[in-house]
Coordinates of C-alpha atoms and ligand atoms in Angstrom, one line a residue:
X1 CA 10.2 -49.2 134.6
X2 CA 7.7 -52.4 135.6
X3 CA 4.4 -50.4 135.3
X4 CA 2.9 -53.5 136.9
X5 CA 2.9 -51.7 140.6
X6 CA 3.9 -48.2 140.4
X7 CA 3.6 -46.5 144.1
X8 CA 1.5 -43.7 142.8
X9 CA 0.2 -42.6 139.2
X10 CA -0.6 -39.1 138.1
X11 CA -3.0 -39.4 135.0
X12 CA -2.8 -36.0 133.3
X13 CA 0.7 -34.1 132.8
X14 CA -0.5 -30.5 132.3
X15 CA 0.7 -28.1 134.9
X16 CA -0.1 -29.2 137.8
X17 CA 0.4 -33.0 136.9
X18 CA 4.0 -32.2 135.9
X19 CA 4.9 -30.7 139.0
X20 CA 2.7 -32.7 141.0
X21 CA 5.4 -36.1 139.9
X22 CA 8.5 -33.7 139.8
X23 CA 7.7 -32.6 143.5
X24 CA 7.0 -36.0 144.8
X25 CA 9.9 -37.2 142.6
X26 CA 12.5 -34.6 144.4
X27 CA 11.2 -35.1 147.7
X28 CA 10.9 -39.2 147.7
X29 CA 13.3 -40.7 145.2
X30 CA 12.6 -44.1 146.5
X31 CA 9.3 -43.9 144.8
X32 CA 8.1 -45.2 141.4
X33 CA 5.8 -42.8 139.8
X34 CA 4.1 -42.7 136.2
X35 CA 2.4 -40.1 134.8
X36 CA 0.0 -40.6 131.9
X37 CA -0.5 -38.0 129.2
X38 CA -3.0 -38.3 126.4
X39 CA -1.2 -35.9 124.3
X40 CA 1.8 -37.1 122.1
X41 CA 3.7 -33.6 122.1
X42 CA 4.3 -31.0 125.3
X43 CA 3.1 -27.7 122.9
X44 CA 6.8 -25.9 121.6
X45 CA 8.1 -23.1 123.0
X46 CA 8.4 -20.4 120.2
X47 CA 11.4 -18.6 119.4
X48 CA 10.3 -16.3 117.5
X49 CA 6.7 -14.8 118.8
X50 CA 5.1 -15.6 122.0
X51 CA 2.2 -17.9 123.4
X52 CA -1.1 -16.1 123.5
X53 CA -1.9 -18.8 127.0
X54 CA -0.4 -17.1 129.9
X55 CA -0.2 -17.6 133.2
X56 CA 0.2 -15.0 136.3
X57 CA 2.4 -17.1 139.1
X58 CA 2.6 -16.3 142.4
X59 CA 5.7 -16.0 144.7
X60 CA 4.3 -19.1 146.2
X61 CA 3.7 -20.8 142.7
X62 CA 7.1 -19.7 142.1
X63 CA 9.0 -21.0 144.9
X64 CA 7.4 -24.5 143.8
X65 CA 8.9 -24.5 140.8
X66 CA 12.5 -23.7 142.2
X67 CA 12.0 -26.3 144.9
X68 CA 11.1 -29.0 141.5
X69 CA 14.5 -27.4 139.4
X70 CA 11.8 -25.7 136.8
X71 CA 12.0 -22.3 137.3
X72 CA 15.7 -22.2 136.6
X73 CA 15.3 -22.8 133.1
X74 CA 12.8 -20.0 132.9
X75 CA 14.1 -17.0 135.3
X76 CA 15.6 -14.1 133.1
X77 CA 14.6 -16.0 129.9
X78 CA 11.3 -16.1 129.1
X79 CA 8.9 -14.6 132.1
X80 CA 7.9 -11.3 132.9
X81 CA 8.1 -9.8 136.6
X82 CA 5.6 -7.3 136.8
X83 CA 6.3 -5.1 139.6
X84 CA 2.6 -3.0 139.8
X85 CA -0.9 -3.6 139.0
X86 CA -3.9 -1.0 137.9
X87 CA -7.2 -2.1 138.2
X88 CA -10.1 0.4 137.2
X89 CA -14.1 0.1 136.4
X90 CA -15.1 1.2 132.5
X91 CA -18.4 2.5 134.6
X92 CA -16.8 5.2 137.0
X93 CA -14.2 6.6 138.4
X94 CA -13.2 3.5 140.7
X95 CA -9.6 2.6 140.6
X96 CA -7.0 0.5 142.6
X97 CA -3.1 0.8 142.1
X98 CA -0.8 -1.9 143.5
X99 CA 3.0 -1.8 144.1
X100 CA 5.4 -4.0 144.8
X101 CA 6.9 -0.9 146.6
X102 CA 4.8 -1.0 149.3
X103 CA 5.2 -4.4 150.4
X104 CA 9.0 -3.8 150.2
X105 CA 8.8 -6.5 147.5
X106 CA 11.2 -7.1 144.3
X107 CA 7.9 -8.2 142.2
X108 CA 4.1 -8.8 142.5
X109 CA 4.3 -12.4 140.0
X110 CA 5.5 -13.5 137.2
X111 CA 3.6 -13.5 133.7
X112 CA 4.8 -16.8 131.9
X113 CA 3.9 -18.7 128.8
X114 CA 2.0 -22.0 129.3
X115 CA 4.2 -23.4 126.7
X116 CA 7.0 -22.5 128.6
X117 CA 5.8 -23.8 132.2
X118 CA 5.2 -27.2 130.5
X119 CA 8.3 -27.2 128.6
X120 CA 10.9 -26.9 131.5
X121 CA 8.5 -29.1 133.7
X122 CA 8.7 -32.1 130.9
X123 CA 12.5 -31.4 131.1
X124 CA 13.1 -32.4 134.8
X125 CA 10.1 -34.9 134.2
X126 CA 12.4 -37.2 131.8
X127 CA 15.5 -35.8 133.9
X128 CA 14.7 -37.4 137.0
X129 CA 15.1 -41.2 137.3
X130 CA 11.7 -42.2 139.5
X131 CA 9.4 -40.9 136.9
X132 CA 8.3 -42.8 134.1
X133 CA 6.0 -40.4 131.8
X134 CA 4.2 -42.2 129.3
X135 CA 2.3 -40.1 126.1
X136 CA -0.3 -40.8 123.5
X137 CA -2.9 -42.4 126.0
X138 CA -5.9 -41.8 127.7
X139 CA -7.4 -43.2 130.6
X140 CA -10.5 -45.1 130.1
X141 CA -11.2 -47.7 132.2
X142 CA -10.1 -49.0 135.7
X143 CA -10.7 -51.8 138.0
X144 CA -9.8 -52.0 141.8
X145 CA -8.9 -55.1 143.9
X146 CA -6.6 -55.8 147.2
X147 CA -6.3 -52.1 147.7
X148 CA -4.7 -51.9 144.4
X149 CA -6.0 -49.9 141.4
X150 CA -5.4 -51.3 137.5
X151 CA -5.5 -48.9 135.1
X152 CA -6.5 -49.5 131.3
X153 CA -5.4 -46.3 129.3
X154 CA -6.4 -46.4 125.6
X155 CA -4.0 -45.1 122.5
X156 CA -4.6 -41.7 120.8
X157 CA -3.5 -43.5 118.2
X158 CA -6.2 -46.1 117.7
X159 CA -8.9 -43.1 117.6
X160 CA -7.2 -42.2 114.5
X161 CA -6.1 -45.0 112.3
X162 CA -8.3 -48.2 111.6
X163 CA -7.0 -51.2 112.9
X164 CA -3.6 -50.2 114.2
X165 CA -4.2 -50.2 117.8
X166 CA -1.5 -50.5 120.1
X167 CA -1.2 -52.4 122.9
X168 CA -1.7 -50.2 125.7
X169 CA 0.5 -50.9 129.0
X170 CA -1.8 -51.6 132.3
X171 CA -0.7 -49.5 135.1
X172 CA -0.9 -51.0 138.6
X173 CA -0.6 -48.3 141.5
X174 CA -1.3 -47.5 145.1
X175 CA -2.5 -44.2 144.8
X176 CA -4.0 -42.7 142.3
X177 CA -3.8 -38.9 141.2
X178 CA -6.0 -37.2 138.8
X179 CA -4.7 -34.4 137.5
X180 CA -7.0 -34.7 134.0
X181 CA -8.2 -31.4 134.1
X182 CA -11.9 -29.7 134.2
X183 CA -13.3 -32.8 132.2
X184 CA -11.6 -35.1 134.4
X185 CA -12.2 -38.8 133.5
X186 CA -10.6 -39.9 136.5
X187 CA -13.9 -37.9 138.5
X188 CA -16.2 -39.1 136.9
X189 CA -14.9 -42.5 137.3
X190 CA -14.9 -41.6 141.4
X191 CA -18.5 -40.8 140.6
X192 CA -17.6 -37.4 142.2
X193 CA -20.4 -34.9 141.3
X194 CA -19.5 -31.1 140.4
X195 CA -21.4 -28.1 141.5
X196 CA -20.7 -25.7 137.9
X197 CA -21.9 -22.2 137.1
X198 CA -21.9 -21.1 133.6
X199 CA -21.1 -17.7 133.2
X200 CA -22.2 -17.4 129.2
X201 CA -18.8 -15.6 129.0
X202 CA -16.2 -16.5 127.0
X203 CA -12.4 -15.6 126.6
X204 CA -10.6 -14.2 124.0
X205 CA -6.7 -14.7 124.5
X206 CA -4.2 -13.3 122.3
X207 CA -1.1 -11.4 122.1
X208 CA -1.4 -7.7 121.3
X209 CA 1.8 -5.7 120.2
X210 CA 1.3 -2.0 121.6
X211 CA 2.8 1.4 121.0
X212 CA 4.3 2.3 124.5
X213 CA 6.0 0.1 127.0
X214 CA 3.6 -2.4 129.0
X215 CA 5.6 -0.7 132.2
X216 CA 6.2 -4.1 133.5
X217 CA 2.2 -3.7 134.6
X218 CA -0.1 -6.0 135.2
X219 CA -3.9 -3.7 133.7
X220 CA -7.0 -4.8 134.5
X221 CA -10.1 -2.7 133.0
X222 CA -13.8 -4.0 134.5
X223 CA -16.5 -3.5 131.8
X224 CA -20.2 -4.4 132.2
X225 CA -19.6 -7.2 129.4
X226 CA -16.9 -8.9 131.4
X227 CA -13.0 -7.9 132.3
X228 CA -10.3 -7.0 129.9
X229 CA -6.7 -7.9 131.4
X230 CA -2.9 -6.6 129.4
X231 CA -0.5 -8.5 131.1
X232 CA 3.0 -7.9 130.2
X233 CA 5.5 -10.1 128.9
X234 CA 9.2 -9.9 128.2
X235 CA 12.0 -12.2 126.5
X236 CA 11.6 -11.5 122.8
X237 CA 13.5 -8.2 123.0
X238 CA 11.0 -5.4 123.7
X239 CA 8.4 -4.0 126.5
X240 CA 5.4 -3.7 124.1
X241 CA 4.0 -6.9 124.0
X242 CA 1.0 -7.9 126.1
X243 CA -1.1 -11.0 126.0
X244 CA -4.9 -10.0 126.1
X245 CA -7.3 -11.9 128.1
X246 CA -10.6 -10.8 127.1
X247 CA -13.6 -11.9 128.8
X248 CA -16.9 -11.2 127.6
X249 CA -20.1 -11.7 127.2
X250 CA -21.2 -14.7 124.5
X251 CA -22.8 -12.6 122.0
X252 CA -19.7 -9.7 121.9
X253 CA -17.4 -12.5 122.3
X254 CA -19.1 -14.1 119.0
X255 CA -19.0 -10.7 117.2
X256 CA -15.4 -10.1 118.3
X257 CA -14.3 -13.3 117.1
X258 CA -15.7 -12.6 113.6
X259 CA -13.6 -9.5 113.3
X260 CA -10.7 -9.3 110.8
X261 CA -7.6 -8.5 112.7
X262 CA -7.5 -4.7 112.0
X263 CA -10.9 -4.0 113.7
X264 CA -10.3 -6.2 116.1
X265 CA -7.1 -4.6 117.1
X266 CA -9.7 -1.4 117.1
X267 CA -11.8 -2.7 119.1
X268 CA -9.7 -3.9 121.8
X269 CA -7.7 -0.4 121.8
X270 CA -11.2 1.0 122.7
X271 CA -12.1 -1.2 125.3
X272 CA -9.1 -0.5 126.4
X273 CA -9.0 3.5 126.4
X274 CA -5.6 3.7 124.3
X275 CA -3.4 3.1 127.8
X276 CA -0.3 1.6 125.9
X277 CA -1.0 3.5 122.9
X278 CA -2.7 2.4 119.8
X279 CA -2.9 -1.1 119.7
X280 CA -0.4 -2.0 116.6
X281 CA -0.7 -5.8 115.9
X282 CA -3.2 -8.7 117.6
X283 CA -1.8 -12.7 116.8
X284 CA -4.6 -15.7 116.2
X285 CA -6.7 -15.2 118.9
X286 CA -8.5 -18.5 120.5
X287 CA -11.3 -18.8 122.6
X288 CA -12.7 -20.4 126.2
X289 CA -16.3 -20.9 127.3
X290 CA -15.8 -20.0 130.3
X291 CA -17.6 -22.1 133.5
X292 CA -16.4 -22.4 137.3
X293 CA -16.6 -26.1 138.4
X294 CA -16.1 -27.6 142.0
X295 CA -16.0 -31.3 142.8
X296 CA -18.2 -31.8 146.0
X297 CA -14.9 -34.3 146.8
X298 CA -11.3 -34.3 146.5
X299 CA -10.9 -38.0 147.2
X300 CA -12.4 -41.6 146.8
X301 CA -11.1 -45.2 147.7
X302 CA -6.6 -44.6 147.1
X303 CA -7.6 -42.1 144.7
X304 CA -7.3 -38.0 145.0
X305 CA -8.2 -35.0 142.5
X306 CA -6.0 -31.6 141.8
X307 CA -5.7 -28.8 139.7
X308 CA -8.8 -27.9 137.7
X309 CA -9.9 -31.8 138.0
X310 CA -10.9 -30.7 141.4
X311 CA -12.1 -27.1 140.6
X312 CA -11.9 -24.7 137.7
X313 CA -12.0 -20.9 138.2
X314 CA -13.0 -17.3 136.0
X315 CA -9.6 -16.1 134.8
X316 CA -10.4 -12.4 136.3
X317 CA -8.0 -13.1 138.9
X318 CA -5.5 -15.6 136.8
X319 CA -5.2 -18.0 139.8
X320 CA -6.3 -21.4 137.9
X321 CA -3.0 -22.9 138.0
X322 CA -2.0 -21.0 141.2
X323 CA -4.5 -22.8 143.0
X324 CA -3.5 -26.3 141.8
X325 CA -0.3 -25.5 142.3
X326 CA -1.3 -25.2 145.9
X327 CA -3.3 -28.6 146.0
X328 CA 0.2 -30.0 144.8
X329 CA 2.0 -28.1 147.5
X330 CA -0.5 -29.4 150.5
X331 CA -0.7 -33.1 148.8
X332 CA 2.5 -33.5 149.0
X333 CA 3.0 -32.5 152.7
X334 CA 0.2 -35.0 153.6
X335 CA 2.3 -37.7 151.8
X336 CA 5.4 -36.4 153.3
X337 CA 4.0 -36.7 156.8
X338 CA 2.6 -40.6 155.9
X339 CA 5.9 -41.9 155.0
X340 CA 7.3 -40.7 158.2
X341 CA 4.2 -42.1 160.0
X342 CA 4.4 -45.1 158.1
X343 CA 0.8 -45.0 157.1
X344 CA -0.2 -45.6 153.3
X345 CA -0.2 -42.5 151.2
X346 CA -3.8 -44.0 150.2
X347 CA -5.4 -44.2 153.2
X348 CA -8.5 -42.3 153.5
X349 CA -7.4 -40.4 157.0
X350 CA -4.5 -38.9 154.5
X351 CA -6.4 -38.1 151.3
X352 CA -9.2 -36.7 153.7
X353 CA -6.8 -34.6 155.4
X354 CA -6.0 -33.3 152.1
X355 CA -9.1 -32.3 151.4
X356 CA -10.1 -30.4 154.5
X357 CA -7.1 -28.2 153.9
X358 CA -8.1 -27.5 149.9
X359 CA -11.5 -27.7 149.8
X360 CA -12.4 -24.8 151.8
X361 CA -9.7 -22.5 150.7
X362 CA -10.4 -22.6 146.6
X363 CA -14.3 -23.1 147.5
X364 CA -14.0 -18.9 148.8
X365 CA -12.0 -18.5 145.8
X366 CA -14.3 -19.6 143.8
X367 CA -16.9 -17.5 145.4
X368 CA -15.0 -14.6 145.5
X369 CA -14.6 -15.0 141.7
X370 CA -18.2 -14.9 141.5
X371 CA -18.9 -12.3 143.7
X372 CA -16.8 -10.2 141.5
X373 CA -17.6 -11.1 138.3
X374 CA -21.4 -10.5 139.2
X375 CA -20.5 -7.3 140.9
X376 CA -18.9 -5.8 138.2
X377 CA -21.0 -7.5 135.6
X378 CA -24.1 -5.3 137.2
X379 CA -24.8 -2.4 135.1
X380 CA -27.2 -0.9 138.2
X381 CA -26.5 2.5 139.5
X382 CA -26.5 1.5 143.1
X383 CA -24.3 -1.2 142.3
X384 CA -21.9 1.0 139.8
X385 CA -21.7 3.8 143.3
X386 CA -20.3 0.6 145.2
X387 CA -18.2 -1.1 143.0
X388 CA -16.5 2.7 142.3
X389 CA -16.7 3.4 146.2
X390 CA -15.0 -0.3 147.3
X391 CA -12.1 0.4 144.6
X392 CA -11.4 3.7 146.1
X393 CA -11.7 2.6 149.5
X394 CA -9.1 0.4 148.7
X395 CA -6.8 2.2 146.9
X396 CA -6.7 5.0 149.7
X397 CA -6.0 2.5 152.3
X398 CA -2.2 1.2 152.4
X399 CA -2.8 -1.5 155.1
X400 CA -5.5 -2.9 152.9
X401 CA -4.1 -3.1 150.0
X402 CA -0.7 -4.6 151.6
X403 CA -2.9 -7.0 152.9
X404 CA -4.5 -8.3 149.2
X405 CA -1.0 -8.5 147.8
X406 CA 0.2 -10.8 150.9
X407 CA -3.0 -12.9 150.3
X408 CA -2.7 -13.0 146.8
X409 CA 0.8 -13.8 146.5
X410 CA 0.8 -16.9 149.2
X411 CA -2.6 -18.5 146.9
Ligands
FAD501 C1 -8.5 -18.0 129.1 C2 -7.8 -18.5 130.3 C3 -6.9 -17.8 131.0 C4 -6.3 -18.3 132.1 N1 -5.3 -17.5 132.8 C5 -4.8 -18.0 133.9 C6 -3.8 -17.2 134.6 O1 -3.4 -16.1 134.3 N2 -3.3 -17.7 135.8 C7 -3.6 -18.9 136.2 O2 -3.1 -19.4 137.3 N3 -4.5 -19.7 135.6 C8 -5.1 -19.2 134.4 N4 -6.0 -20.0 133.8 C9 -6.4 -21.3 134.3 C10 -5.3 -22.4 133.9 O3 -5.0 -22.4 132.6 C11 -5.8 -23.7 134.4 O4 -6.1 -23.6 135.8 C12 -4.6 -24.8 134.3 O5 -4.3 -25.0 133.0 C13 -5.1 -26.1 134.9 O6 -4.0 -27.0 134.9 P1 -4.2 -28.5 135.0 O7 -2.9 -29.2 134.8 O8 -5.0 -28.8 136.3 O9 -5.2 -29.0 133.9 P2 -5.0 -28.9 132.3 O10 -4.1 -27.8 131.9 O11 -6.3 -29.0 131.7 O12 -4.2 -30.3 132.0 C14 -4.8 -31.6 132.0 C15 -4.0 -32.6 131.3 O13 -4.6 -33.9 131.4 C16 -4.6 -34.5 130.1 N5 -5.7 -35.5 130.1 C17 -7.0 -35.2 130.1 N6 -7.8 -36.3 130.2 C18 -6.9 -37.3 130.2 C19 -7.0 -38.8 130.3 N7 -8.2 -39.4 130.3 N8 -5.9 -39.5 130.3 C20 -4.7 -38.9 130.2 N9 -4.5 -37.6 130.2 C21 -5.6 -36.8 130.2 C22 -4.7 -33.4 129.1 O14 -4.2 -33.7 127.8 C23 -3.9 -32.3 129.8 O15 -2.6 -32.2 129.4 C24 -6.7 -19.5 132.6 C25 -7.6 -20.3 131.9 C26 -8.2 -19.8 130.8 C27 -9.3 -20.6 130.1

């Protein structure tokens, strides 16, 4: 393909850049799209043990996928429906119990493997004609004339071995997407500030083999030093496998990290009260400081931002990539109503649109992530009474609670 005038470049093919070019690739095959990753390899799907990186995807993030040709590869093979959900405070008695049941639903999400998101995703990406994807570099550099934008990406390659620099291809587009993640280059290159709150948490992920059946359950247990999630998966030939997303508090989290697997394995049966059993075997664990970020824009001059480039989340509520899945899902219907208008998908009144239906929406995700992480972070009595109060409001309430699935599944 002539990278010399692509109609829109995607710089960044993690989740959300993959199915950002698939779903603009399906919908509009008359468009030339590139996608620029700086990594050489899409991680491997493991055949024999599973990814410790997880995510939980919504019916909406779901249907996405379908709509792209990506979730056919992974429905009934590797992915786990999880049909309820138990949440409950370390600090109380405070518990809420969701079921699919009561939204006359066959499933509340899916728990999937990163690896294998970004595995069938880079399938259709080299199966469909209009995208070119090219690996091993990185944008650095970029200049703009006649409404155009010129792209200088650098090698991987040259970082590593002296004097063997390859000639990097120059990409000229119309629109540009970042979708470069929470260190975005393509933001900072907008100049686009970011309002961030540390959290001086980090997460432990890993994948814990249990006793008893994960029940097809999604378990959430709040602690003071951060929440503790067992999220089932399925595809390796048993129920007792759960990866472990373990937020907590810097100093635990250091001290945790330090264990040898057997304590560790301890520790997290513990934290969390034996409730699949003794905790039999933990894989390499890896860790994530954990910080929300917000850009204070979604767009500049032909250029736009998604997925964590725009905003990055706390994992309590696993909606990271749901979210960005959602920026792809509304970008695209503001392109899809500027071809028909015949106005250029850079145009600020499009991007701008774009924004004003994102922006607001993840910006009270993000704050209800806070909310809830300070809430349940607040060893107080008064607070502990409310925090145990809300959670039982909720779960005695079936209108309520049918009313957080609905909203959680459509994110
Ligand atoms: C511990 C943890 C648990 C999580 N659990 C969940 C969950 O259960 N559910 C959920 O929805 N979300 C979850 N998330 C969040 C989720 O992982 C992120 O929201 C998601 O990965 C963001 O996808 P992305 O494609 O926007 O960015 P990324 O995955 O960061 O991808 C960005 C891509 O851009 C590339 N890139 C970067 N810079 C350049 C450059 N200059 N040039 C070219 N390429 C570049 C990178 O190599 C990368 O491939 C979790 C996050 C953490 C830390």
């Amino acid at each position: 393909m002539n990278r010399q005038r692509m109609d829109v470049t995607i710089v960044g093919g993690g989740m959300v850049g993959m199915a950002q070019a698939t779903l603009l690739a399906v919908r509009h095959p008359e468009l030339r799209i590139s996608l620029l990753e700086a990594s050489e390899v899409t991680p491997p799907v493991k055949e024999d043990s599973y990814d410790a990186r997880v995510v939980a995807l919504t019916e909406a993030s779901r249907n996405l996928l379908e709509e792209v040709g990506a979730w056919q590869s992974i429905a009934g093979v590797r992915e786990c429906p999880y049909t309820q959900m138990r949440v409950w405070d370390a600090e109380g008695t405070g518990s809420v119990y969701f079921d699919c049941r009561d939204v006359k639903l066959p499933n509340l999400g899916h728990i999937v493997e990163n690896s294998v998101v970004l595995a069938a995703l880079r399938q259709r990406v080299e199966e469909l004609p209009n995208v070119d994807m090219v690996t091993g570099f990185k944008l650095e550099s970029w200049w703009r004339d006649c409404g155009l934008w010129h792209l200088q990406p650098r090698s991987v390659h040259s970082e590593r071995i002296d004097g063997l620099e390859e000639t990097p291809p120059v990409f000229t587009t119309r629109l540009l997407i970042g979708a470069d993640g929470a260190r975005s280059r393509v933001r900072d290159l907008l100049r686009i500030r970011t309002r961030d709150v540390n959290y001086r948490q980090t997460a432990l992920v890993c994948v814990a083999r249990c006793e008893q059946s994960h029940q097809h359950t999604a378990w959430q247990r709040f602690l003071d030093t951060g929440p503790l999630a067992f999220l089932p998966l399925s595809g390796l030939g048993d129920d007792n496998h759960c990866a472990v997303v373990w937020s907590a508090d810097d100093a635990l989290a250091r001290e945790l990290v330090m264990l040898d697997d057997k304590s560790f394995a301890l520790n997290l049966e513990k934290a969390f009260e034996s409730r699949l059993g003794t905790v039999e075997s933990v894989s390499e664990r890896f860790s994530f400081a954990l910080r929300a970020r917000h850009a204070e824009a979604y767009y500049g001059p032909g250029a736009v931002l998604i997925g964590d480039a725009a905003h990055s989340i706390h994992p309590l509520a696993g909606q990271g990539v749901n979210l960005g899945l959602m920026d792809v899902l509304v970008l695209t219907e503001e392109l899809d109503r500027a071809f028909k208008r015949e106005i250029s998908p850079a145009h600020a009144s499009v991007l701008g649109r774009y924004q004003r239906r994102r922006r607001g929406e993840n910006a009270a995700t993000l704050k209800a992530m806070s909310t809830f992480k300070s809430l349940f972070g607040a060893g107080d009595l008064h607070w502990r009474w409310l925090r145990n109060t809300g959670l039982s409001m909720v779960d005695a309430s079936p209108l309520l609670k049918k009313r957080i699935i609905m909203r959680a599944m459509s994110v």
